[in-house]
XYZ file of C-alpha atoms in Angstrom:
614
model
C -11.593 3.539 -6.782
C -11.179 1.896 -10.024
C -9.089 -0.639 -12.109
C -7.145 1.325 -15.161
C -5.294 0.025 -18.345
C -3.944 1.169 -21.612
C -1.834 0.500 -24.602
C -0.138 2.644 -26.751
C 1.896 1.849 -29.894
C 2.893 4.486 -32.580
C 3.707 1.613 -35.141
C 0.428 -0.059 -35.106
C -3.093 0.519 -35.385
C -4.888 -0.215 -32.132
C -8.477 1.058 -33.348
C -9.507 -2.826 -33.910
C -7.688 -3.820 -30.538
C -10.753 -3.739 -28.200
C -10.390 -7.263 -27.411
C -7.212 -7.396 -26.015
C -7.912 -4.277 -23.868
C -11.310 -5.828 -22.566
C -9.035 -8.697 -21.517
C -7.112 -6.491 -19.404
C -10.170 -4.944 -18.237
C -11.543 -8.177 -17.096
C -8.471 -9.002 -14.788
C -9.245 -5.781 -13.082
C -13.107 -6.397 -12.387
C -12.798 -6.791 -8.661
C -11.148 -3.555 -8.422
C -14.042 -2.044 -10.669
C -17.108 -4.096 -10.186
C -19.715 -1.354 -11.328
C -18.873 -0.835 -15.175
C -16.504 -1.144 -17.953
C -15.379 1.406 -20.359
C -13.212 0.740 -23.443
C -11.648 3.404 -25.696
C -9.195 3.076 -28.424
C -8.087 5.433 -31.140
C -5.304 4.805 -34.180
C -2.090 4.551 -31.520
C -3.565 4.434 -28.070
C -6.210 2.469 -26.114
C -7.671 2.551 -22.568
C -9.610 0.456 -20.550
C -11.399 1.158 -17.178
C -13.212 -0.844 -14.305
C -15.195 1.658 -12.023
C -16.322 1.249 -8.402
C -18.690 4.000 -8.213
C -18.256 6.074 -5.131
C -18.724 9.628 -6.117
C -21.226 10.709 -8.862
C -23.011 7.447 -10.388
C -24.227 9.039 -13.056
C -21.313 11.367 -14.178
C -18.180 9.491 -13.571
C -17.997 7.480 -16.366
C -14.474 6.444 -17.777
C -12.721 6.822 -20.161
C -13.473 10.368 -19.875
C -12.804 12.789 -22.491
C -13.018 16.844 -22.996
C -12.165 19.241 -25.962
C -10.514 22.471 -25.070
C -8.901 24.984 -27.569
C -9.247 22.254 -30.341
C -7.423 19.663 -28.167
C -8.865 16.526 -26.928
C -7.876 14.576 -24.031
C -9.016 11.703 -22.854
C -8.392 10.275 -19.333
C -8.413 7.085 -17.444
C -8.316 7.368 -13.431
C -8.139 5.372 -10.225
C -8.275 7.441 -7.167
C -9.921 9.773 -4.961
C -9.501 13.784 -4.705
C -10.093 14.970 -1.392
C -9.888 18.739 -2.888
C -12.135 18.618 -5.559
C -14.232 21.672 -4.738
C -11.199 23.542 -4.063
C -10.033 22.633 -7.397
C -13.457 22.970 -9.148
C -14.041 26.361 -7.890
C -10.553 27.706 -8.941
C -11.080 26.555 -12.708
C -14.729 28.141 -12.574
C -13.076 31.346 -12.020
C -10.585 30.647 -14.694
C -13.660 30.268 -16.989
C -14.416 26.598 -17.217
C -17.546 24.838 -17.199
C -18.460 21.385 -15.685
C -20.788 18.923 -16.566
C -20.455 16.401 -13.651
C -20.058 16.656 -10.040
C -17.098 13.933 -10.285
C -13.553 14.320 -9.353
C -12.262 12.592 -12.534
C -13.616 15.867 -14.690
C -11.986 17.918 -12.169
C -8.564 16.448 -12.373
C -9.021 16.069 -16.190
C -9.558 20.031 -16.500
C -6.913 20.496 -13.832
C -3.945 18.874 -16.427
C -5.671 20.634 -19.307
C -5.210 24.168 -17.578
C -2.013 23.646 -15.621
C -0.315 20.295 -17.408
C 2.227 18.330 -14.841
C 2.036 21.360 -12.240
C -1.406 20.081 -11.544
C -0.268 17.420 -9.794
C 1.209 20.108 -7.059
C -2.216 21.238 -6.231
C -3.770 17.403 -5.982
C -4.566 16.258 -2.672
C -5.566 12.536 -2.678
C -4.669 9.239 -3.488
C -4.416 8.634 -7.505
C -2.848 6.763 -10.509
C -3.946 8.176 -13.953
C -3.365 8.331 -17.750
C -4.380 10.964 -20.133
C -3.724 10.941 -23.680
C -3.348 14.207 -25.626
C -4.979 13.227 -28.800
C -3.065 15.923 -31.216
C 0.238 15.676 -29.079
C -0.147 11.763 -29.474
C 1.284 12.085 -25.802
C 0.147 9.996 -22.859
C 0.831 11.558 -19.110
C 0.877 9.103 -16.183
C 1.136 10.039 -12.621
C 0.696 8.672 -9.417
C 0.146 10.124 -5.971
C 3.007 11.498 -3.486
C 2.983 8.514 -0.763
C 2.080 5.803 -3.507
C -1.511 4.521 -2.107
C -2.524 3.726 -5.536
C -0.333 1.392 -7.961
C 0.592 1.758 -11.389
C 2.943 -0.385 -13.230
C 4.141 -0.201 -16.814
C 6.411 -2.122 -19.306
C 7.417 -1.344 -22.912
C 7.527 -4.352 -25.231
C 8.837 -3.827 -28.606
C 6.923 -0.662 -29.886
C 4.070 -1.182 -27.198
C 3.952 0.664 -23.774
C 1.580 -1.092 -21.742
C 0.191 0.014 -18.287
C -2.259 -0.903 -15.886
C -3.369 -0.926 -12.275
C -1.929 -4.430 -11.380
C 0.447 -6.678 -12.884
C -2.222 -8.780 -13.843
C -3.673 -6.293 -16.270
C -0.056 -6.249 -18.110
C 0.365 -10.342 -18.092
C -3.444 -10.355 -19.529
C -1.569 -8.669 -22.724
C -0.075 -11.156 -25.256
C 3.288 -9.027 -25.429
C 3.970 -9.634 -21.422
C 5.574 -12.936 -20.393
C 5.615 -14.139 -16.865
C 9.219 -14.401 -16.616
C 11.668 -13.456 -13.976
C 15.362 -12.962 -13.592
C 18.041 -13.319 -11.087
C 16.954 -9.925 -9.877
C 13.748 -10.806 -9.409
C 14.586 -13.965 -7.396
C 16.758 -11.508 -5.415
C 13.436 -10.008 -4.655
C 11.333 -12.691 -4.003
C 13.975 -14.669 -1.470
C 15.949 -11.918 -0.127
C 13.613 -9.104 0.076
C 10.069 -10.612 -0.090
C 7.460 -10.352 0.680
C 8.740 -6.419 0.553
C 9.491 -5.152 -2.806
C 12.114 -2.499 -4.183
C 10.265 0.495 -5.264
C 9.760 0.970 -9.019
C 10.452 -3.044 -9.404
C 7.643 -5.306 -10.815
C 9.419 -8.216 -10.156
C 8.585 -9.678 -13.589
C 11.234 -8.896 -16.456
C 10.884 -5.729 -17.886
C 8.202 -4.681 -15.816
C 8.434 -1.307 -13.798
C 6.478 0.347 -11.094
C 6.058 3.924 -11.713
C 7.083 5.601 -8.225
C 5.215 7.341 -5.865
C 4.947 11.077 -6.451
C 6.409 10.552 -9.939
C 4.919 11.323 -13.407
C 5.809 9.857 -16.796
C 5.431 11.334 -20.377
C 5.754 8.892 -23.495
C 5.769 10.612 -26.797
C 6.948 9.431 -30.452
C 10.189 10.754 -29.340
C 10.731 8.496 -26.156
C 9.668 8.310 -22.537
C 10.803 10.626 -19.603
C 9.716 10.032 -15.860
C 10.274 12.982 -13.255
C 9.876 13.250 -9.756
C 7.206 15.959 -8.500
C 7.466 15.897 -5.220
C 10.022 14.670 -2.365
C 10.800 15.341 1.568
C 12.597 18.175 2.231
C 15.037 18.667 5.635
C 15.178 21.802 7.349
C 14.796 22.962 10.805
C 11.344 22.912 12.799
C 10.852 26.140 14.241
C 7.163 25.463 15.526
C 7.194 25.042 19.475
C 5.203 22.249 21.400
C 2.101 23.732 21.779
C 2.072 24.971 18.069
C 3.470 21.708 17.052
C 0.632 19.602 18.803
C -2.097 22.261 17.497
C -1.033 21.714 14.098
C -0.896 18.127 14.146
C -4.502 18.034 15.379
C -5.599 20.312 12.862
C -4.093 18.542 9.398
C -5.093 15.229 10.883
C -8.704 16.450 11.630
C -8.985 18.069 8.331
C -7.599 15.030 6.245
C -10.310 12.503 7.842
C -12.993 15.126 7.408
C -11.758 15.375 3.677
C -12.027 11.636 3.475
C -15.407 11.120 4.782
C -16.823 12.309 1.358
C -18.849 9.793 -0.742
C -22.234 9.016 -2.016
C -21.875 5.346 -0.866
C -21.878 4.094 2.942
C -18.498 4.860 4.661
C -16.951 3.027 7.706
C -13.943 2.960 9.372
C -11.541 -0.040 10.801
C -10.996 0.022 14.171
C -8.701 -2.530 16.461
C -8.735 -0.294 19.828
C -4.964 0.935 19.116
C -4.643 4.686 19.004
C -4.493 5.356 15.139
C -7.788 3.522 14.292
C -9.431 4.882 17.495
C -8.295 8.209 16.623
C -9.869 7.812 13.263
C -12.973 6.580 14.465
C -13.468 9.008 16.991
C -13.120 12.097 14.788
C -14.961 10.337 12.320
C -17.862 9.632 14.484
C -17.746 13.273 15.558
C -18.076 14.309 11.811
C -21.112 11.978 11.416
C -22.967 13.496 14.596
C -21.955 17.169 13.602
C -23.532 16.176 9.569
C -26.608 14.266 10.966
C -24.978 11.213 9.118
C -26.557 8.881 11.793
C -24.012 5.979 14.243
C -20.845 5.607 12.421
C -20.151 1.748 11.570
C -16.839 0.220 12.659
C -15.308 -2.997 12.182
C -12.784 -5.158 13.827
C -11.294 -8.804 13.079
C -10.328 -11.426 15.413
C -9.782 -15.062 15.155
C -11.409 -18.356 16.660
C -10.004 -19.081 20.237
C -7.413 -16.077 20.061
C -8.570 -15.746 23.703
C -7.330 -18.984 24.367
C -4.007 -18.779 22.668
C -2.905 -15.511 22.590
C 0.706 -15.199 23.808
C 2.240 -11.283 24.502
C 5.466 -10.826 22.726
C 7.866 -8.081 21.615
C 5.307 -6.440 18.857
C 2.176 -7.567 20.520
C 1.626 -6.875 24.087
C -1.999 -7.322 24.393
C -5.069 -8.165 22.690
C -7.242 -6.057 20.138
C -10.636 -7.289 21.222
C -11.463 -5.755 24.729
C -9.913 -2.156 23.405
C -12.163 -2.189 19.957
C -15.286 -2.711 22.150
C -14.159 0.053 24.847
C -13.438 2.623 21.838
C -16.783 1.631 20.137
C -18.683 2.273 23.147
C -16.868 5.613 23.858
C -17.729 6.748 20.536
C -21.160 5.150 20.243
C -20.474 3.443 17.084
C -22.223 0.497 15.873
C -19.256 -2.094 15.729
C -18.878 -5.325 13.965
C -16.566 -8.079 14.927
C -15.690 -10.442 12.189
C -14.096 -13.623 13.366
C -12.265 -16.206 11.312
C -10.590 -19.416 11.719
C -7.886 -21.828 10.421
C -9.716 -23.434 7.480
C -10.553 -19.789 6.252
C -7.098 -18.595 6.634
C -5.859 -21.129 4.692
C -8.727 -20.740 1.778
C -7.320 -17.124 1.821
C -3.918 -17.737 0.283
C -4.673 -18.252 -3.014
C -7.275 -15.343 -3.166
C -4.163 -13.242 -1.346
C -1.793 -14.344 -3.867
C -3.692 -13.580 -6.849
C -4.648 -9.957 -5.303
C -0.905 -9.264 -5.301
C 0.197 -10.843 -7.947
C 3.155 -11.958 -6.186
C 3.856 -13.835 -2.824
C 2.936 -11.890 0.040
C 2.208 -11.488 3.699
C 0.281 -14.863 3.472
C -2.378 -15.208 6.081
C -1.760 -11.466 7.164
C -3.018 -10.685 3.787
C -5.504 -13.241 3.359
C -6.942 -12.273 6.562
C -7.438 -8.607 5.535
C -8.908 -9.666 2.127
C -11.464 -11.923 4.016
C -11.886 -8.745 6.526
C -12.659 -6.421 3.858
C -15.058 -8.869 2.055
C -17.232 -8.734 5.004
C -17.012 -5.224 5.404
C -17.966 -4.743 1.624
C -21.367 -6.374 2.586
C -21.886 -3.317 4.653
C -20.005 -0.601 3.331
C -17.948 0.781 -0.079
C -15.626 2.978 1.910
C -13.778 2.711 4.982
C -10.836 4.388 6.663
C -8.172 2.922 8.252
C -5.225 3.856 10.458
C -2.319 2.615 8.217
C 1.062 4.530 7.740
C 0.755 6.500 11.358
C 3.485 4.239 12.935
C 5.630 5.550 9.726
C 4.921 9.028 9.960
C 5.140 9.645 13.782
C 7.683 6.473 14.629
C 5.698 4.145 16.346
C 7.183 0.582 15.445
C 9.615 -0.574 17.859
C 12.495 -0.447 15.504
C 12.650 2.895 16.105
C 13.141 2.405 19.960
C 15.682 -0.598 20.140
C 19.162 0.131 20.163
C 19.856 -3.466 18.261
C 17.842 -2.071 15.269
C 19.215 1.716 15.358
C 22.750 0.057 15.145
C 21.877 -2.691 12.517
C 22.950 -2.152 9.054
C 19.939 -3.627 7.626
C 16.197 -2.971 7.097
C 15.239 -2.991 10.654
C 12.200 -4.902 9.528
C 14.415 -7.948 8.092
C 16.858 -7.950 10.929
C 16.840 -11.861 10.810
C 17.856 -12.368 7.490
C 20.914 -14.600 8.021
C 18.275 -17.015 9.707
C 16.104 -17.070 6.607
C 19.030 -17.665 4.138
C 20.112 -21.196 5.727
C 16.418 -22.553 4.258
C 17.504 -21.739 0.787
C 19.591 -24.240 -1.425
C 23.161 -23.960 -2.156
C 22.201 -23.696 -5.890
C 20.095 -20.494 -5.532
C 23.207 -19.111 -3.351
C 25.338 -19.799 -5.837
C 23.232 -18.159 -8.573
C 22.541 -14.988 -6.566
C 24.146 -13.443 -3.565
C 21.009 -12.401 -1.552
C 22.781 -10.849 1.645
C 24.620 -8.734 -0.735
C 21.501 -7.702 -2.840
C 19.636 -6.991 0.646
C 22.301 -4.792 1.705
C 22.818 -3.037 -1.494
C 19.496 -2.167 -1.346
C 19.509 -1.053 2.018
C 22.745 1.572 1.110
C 20.607 2.520 -2.029
C 18.002 3.950 0.236
C 20.186 5.577 2.748
C 21.679 7.427 -0.158
C 18.328 9.191 -0.950
C 17.918 10.668 2.548
C 17.450 14.327 2.608
C 19.801 15.055 4.911
C 19.759 18.164 7.239
C 23.181 20.296 7.492
C 24.808 19.886 10.991
C 22.434 17.017 11.866
C 24.528 14.105 13.296
C 24.605 11.161 15.453
C 21.207 9.762 17.082
C 18.834 12.584 15.292
C 21.052 11.929 11.815
C 20.066 8.252 12.223
C 16.419 8.784 13.349
C 15.925 10.200 10.067
C 17.526 7.584 8.354
C 15.014 5.161 10.009
C 11.812 7.420 9.064
C 13.166 7.625 5.380
C 13.476 3.791 5.298
C 10.043 3.418 6.833
C 8.686 6.077 4.826
C 9.590 4.945 1.342
C 10.558 0.978 1.996
C 8.544 -0.437 4.808
C 5.118 1.797 4.178
C 4.928 0.917 0.442
C 4.590 -3.032 1.483
C 1.702 -2.175 3.648
C 0.128 0.030 1.164
C 0.581 -2.690 -1.169
C -1.032 -4.746 1.097
C -4.026 -2.583 2.150
C -4.965 -1.534 -1.840
C -4.653 -5.747 -3.165
C -6.607 -7.134 -0.573
C -9.447 -4.020 -0.131
C -10.007 -3.596 -3.810
C -10.117 -7.247 -4.528
C -13.714 -7.327 -3.156
C -14.347 -3.897 -4.277
C -13.868 -1.998 -1.248
C -12.078 1.532 -1.110
C -10.076 2.034 2.005
C -8.579 5.538 2.649
C -5.624 6.270 4.714
C -6.119 9.531 6.372
C -2.031 9.472 7.634
C -0.782 9.462 4.379
C -1.973 13.017 3.707
C 1.103 14.799 2.345
C 0.838 17.771 4.332
C 0.848 15.870 7.411
C 3.884 13.805 6.416
C 5.750 16.662 5.181
C 4.867 18.493 8.691
C 6.204 15.621 10.605
C 9.262 14.786 8.731
C 10.966 17.756 10.416
C 9.223 17.397 13.529
C 12.327 16.538 16.154
C 12.716 13.142 17.663
C 12.263 14.789 21.305
C 8.832 16.441 20.438
C 7.718 13.085 18.688
C 8.393 11.152 21.654
C 6.939 13.732 23.881
C 6.398 12.508 27.499
C 8.749 9.829 26.409
C 6.404 7.568 24.612
C 6.117 6.361 21.051
C 3.981 8.756 19.357
C 4.009 10.961 22.262
C 3.221 14.054 20.163
C 0.380 12.253 18.697
C -1.303 10.914 22.187
C -0.885 14.681 23.197
C -3.027 15.929 19.820
C -5.488 13.156 20.818
C -5.837 14.184 24.697
C -9.277 15.412 24.106
C -10.752 12.704 21.688
C -10.065 9.681 23.348
C -10.061 8.038 27.179
C -6.729 8.029 28.944
C -6.433 4.142 29.191
C -6.766 3.967 25.037
C -4.409 7.093 24.611
C -1.640 5.359 26.483
C -2.071 1.892 25.035
C 0.979 0.311 23.811
C 1.142 -0.091 20.208
C -0.399 -3.521 18.867
C 0.177 -3.949 15.150
C -2.699 -5.815 12.805
C -3.879 -8.867 14.540
C -2.974 -12.149 13.671
C -4.088 -15.814 14.695
C -2.225 -17.803 17.347
C -4.138 -20.973 17.280
C -1.534 -23.681 16.809
C -3.671 -25.535 14.344
C -2.597 -22.809 12.097
C 1.096 -23.670 12.662
C 0.357 -27.216 12.327
C -1.536 -27.280 8.987
C 0.712 -24.523 7.510
C 4.202 -26.906 8.287
C 1.999 -29.827 6.953
C 1.350 -27.839 3.798
C 4.928 -26.755 3.282
C 6.195 -30.269 3.643
C 3.664 -31.681 0.826
C 5.045 -28.975 -1.281
C 8.576 -30.174 -0.514
C 7.840 -33.819 -1.008
C 6.263 -33.060 -4.402
C 8.909 -33.280 -6.835
C 6.845 -31.310 -9.325
C 7.129 -28.426 -7.331
C 8.783 -25.597 -9.290
C 10.146 -24.154 -5.797
C 12.453 -27.095 -5.091
C 15.596 -25.654 -7.072
C 15.468 -22.826 -4.491
C 15.106 -24.550 -1.239
C 17.400 -26.228 0.962
C 14.810 -29.168 1.545
C 16.950 -30.900 4.277
C 17.033 -27.807 6.512
C 13.401 -27.203 6.247
C 12.444 -30.570 7.007
C 14.664 -30.392 10.076
C 13.369 -27.481 11.247
C 9.553 -28.646 10.812
C 10.871 -31.535 12.981
C 10.895 -29.395 16.143
C 8.778 -28.456 18.535
C 7.932 -25.112 16.987
C 5.297 -23.939 19.699
C 8.252 -22.010 21.599
C 10.362 -20.727 18.843
C 10.300 -17.156 17.995
C 11.442 -16.177 14.408
C 10.005 -12.547 13.280
C 11.729 -12.821 9.950
C 9.710 -9.922 8.336
C 8.099 -7.078 10.118
C 6.120 -7.665 13.169
C 4.024 -10.530 12.240
C 5.758 -13.017 9.724
C 6.831 -15.325 12.211
C 7.337 -19.552 12.044
C 3.817 -20.036 10.650
C 4.093 -17.439 7.780
C 7.548 -18.534 6.904
C 5.964 -22.030 6.079
C 2.947 -20.288 4.411
C 5.248 -17.988 2.309
C 6.997 -21.061 1.061
C 3.375 -22.352 0.107
C 2.701 -19.282 -1.723
C 5.972 -19.095 -3.885
C 4.992 -22.447 -5.225
C 1.581 -21.678 -5.824
C 2.837 -18.384 -7.541
C 5.345 -20.348 -9.718
C 2.555 -22.889 -10.876
C -0.475 -20.684 -11.309
C 1.428 -17.706 -13.059
C 3.612 -20.105 -14.859
C 6.738 -18.475 -13.956
C 9.768 -19.134 -16.265
C 13.280 -17.590 -14.427
C 15.708 -16.180 -17.107
């Protein structure tokens, strides 16, 4: 994994502009701590920061190759899981390779097939290729958007980067937001509308899309999308197909020239990945698998089950680790760690995020990095198989808003009358919701509950999952750890999209079909465990501390967040006995403590990024 950045301008000579590219690269050092590469030409410049995972000697970037009198230069962030398949096909077509890196295979694939090479790729990626003779730049992003890519057009300059901070490192890009940016931060936040970069004139290249920029203009095109059709496989075949696709995805994603581990919470998804990875380790003679879990000081004392978290993870992680004979590491954090992580998590995401949920993952990945460079995670299984509570609750199914933000009205009362006068947050969120529904690929003749379930899957795959993928990528890459997500294999996502709800909930259980596919992999009690999300702290000291921190922000007359906050309402709320208040305002984990922490992060963001509102 790596960090990439670039600058294209046909009205300027960029040959001597390596200093700006170095500044852009410097902002991405955590993504690529191992080496730097800068390349310039008269009208294009690329910057690359490398995290070495495969072919330490041969994978240096930017990488250039010449074929048929045309030279191509690539910067690439990602991992191809079918590198060998592609290399063999290209060898048969007469190409020769000087490295074993997937970077060279990707570049040659583009040389041979052009944009159509994207249809052949299995992996996670964001890359740019400059064609010297054609004077064009081609950018592309993986199907599910695991790897990030942002861009902006500033005058004659086209600027792109793995993270927004790389764009802001360019002198032409200002940290400005508009009314729409306010709606994203205060209405949708910490989610974000796909394609939006929050900052003015900053855009995200959408998943499964490519962008071609030439002297004559820019065009974007989607190269992959979900297609709805009748599922014709019977139950037995469906179960076998799921098992094959998941197993193949995990096996492919274990390939690396550096230590590989797994994240293990003891839940169904991480347990499945860890068990199948441990089996592959044994078969390959790679020794025992290392597994990692996160927990919090005194969670065993303060944990309280709720609608989203039925039980604690620690005993289950131990149970699975013993079953698969892994070397298990439990990492503990306390309130001071979580508070201290808020600035780092903010900087990693470039936006206010999931506060301590982000921060704890950042800290967790930092500890994992001490022993491994690649980790496999169970992220996205709930989006693919329908595991979230909102798939199964009537109030969520009948709601006319994103199911993870059903308490929007509760949040609205904490914002100022001036903000409400400036923008209609509720209307904005509703428009974005309806916009998402309009995109759903319908199945002819499907109606009622089946049609609504298809909508829910689309909402989760295209609006909720990107938030979690953003989180996973930014927090892990901020410490130079590459996290892979086998459940995001596009083949598995494509297949599961059309499996009927009755099959997905086989045995009248959430993710029942996945449990059945794993019946011989995990102990029955683990197999039947109820879903529990990423763990968070339940220590009351965290709530007390972030409440006080938020109040300090509101009492500071210089706080840039003040014009947007109903200070009186927040202070009245803070004066209540908050220990018994349950206010899940975003997803499964963002509750009362995270509300206060979000206010702190928004204020911190506006200060440190010197945000101006236009």
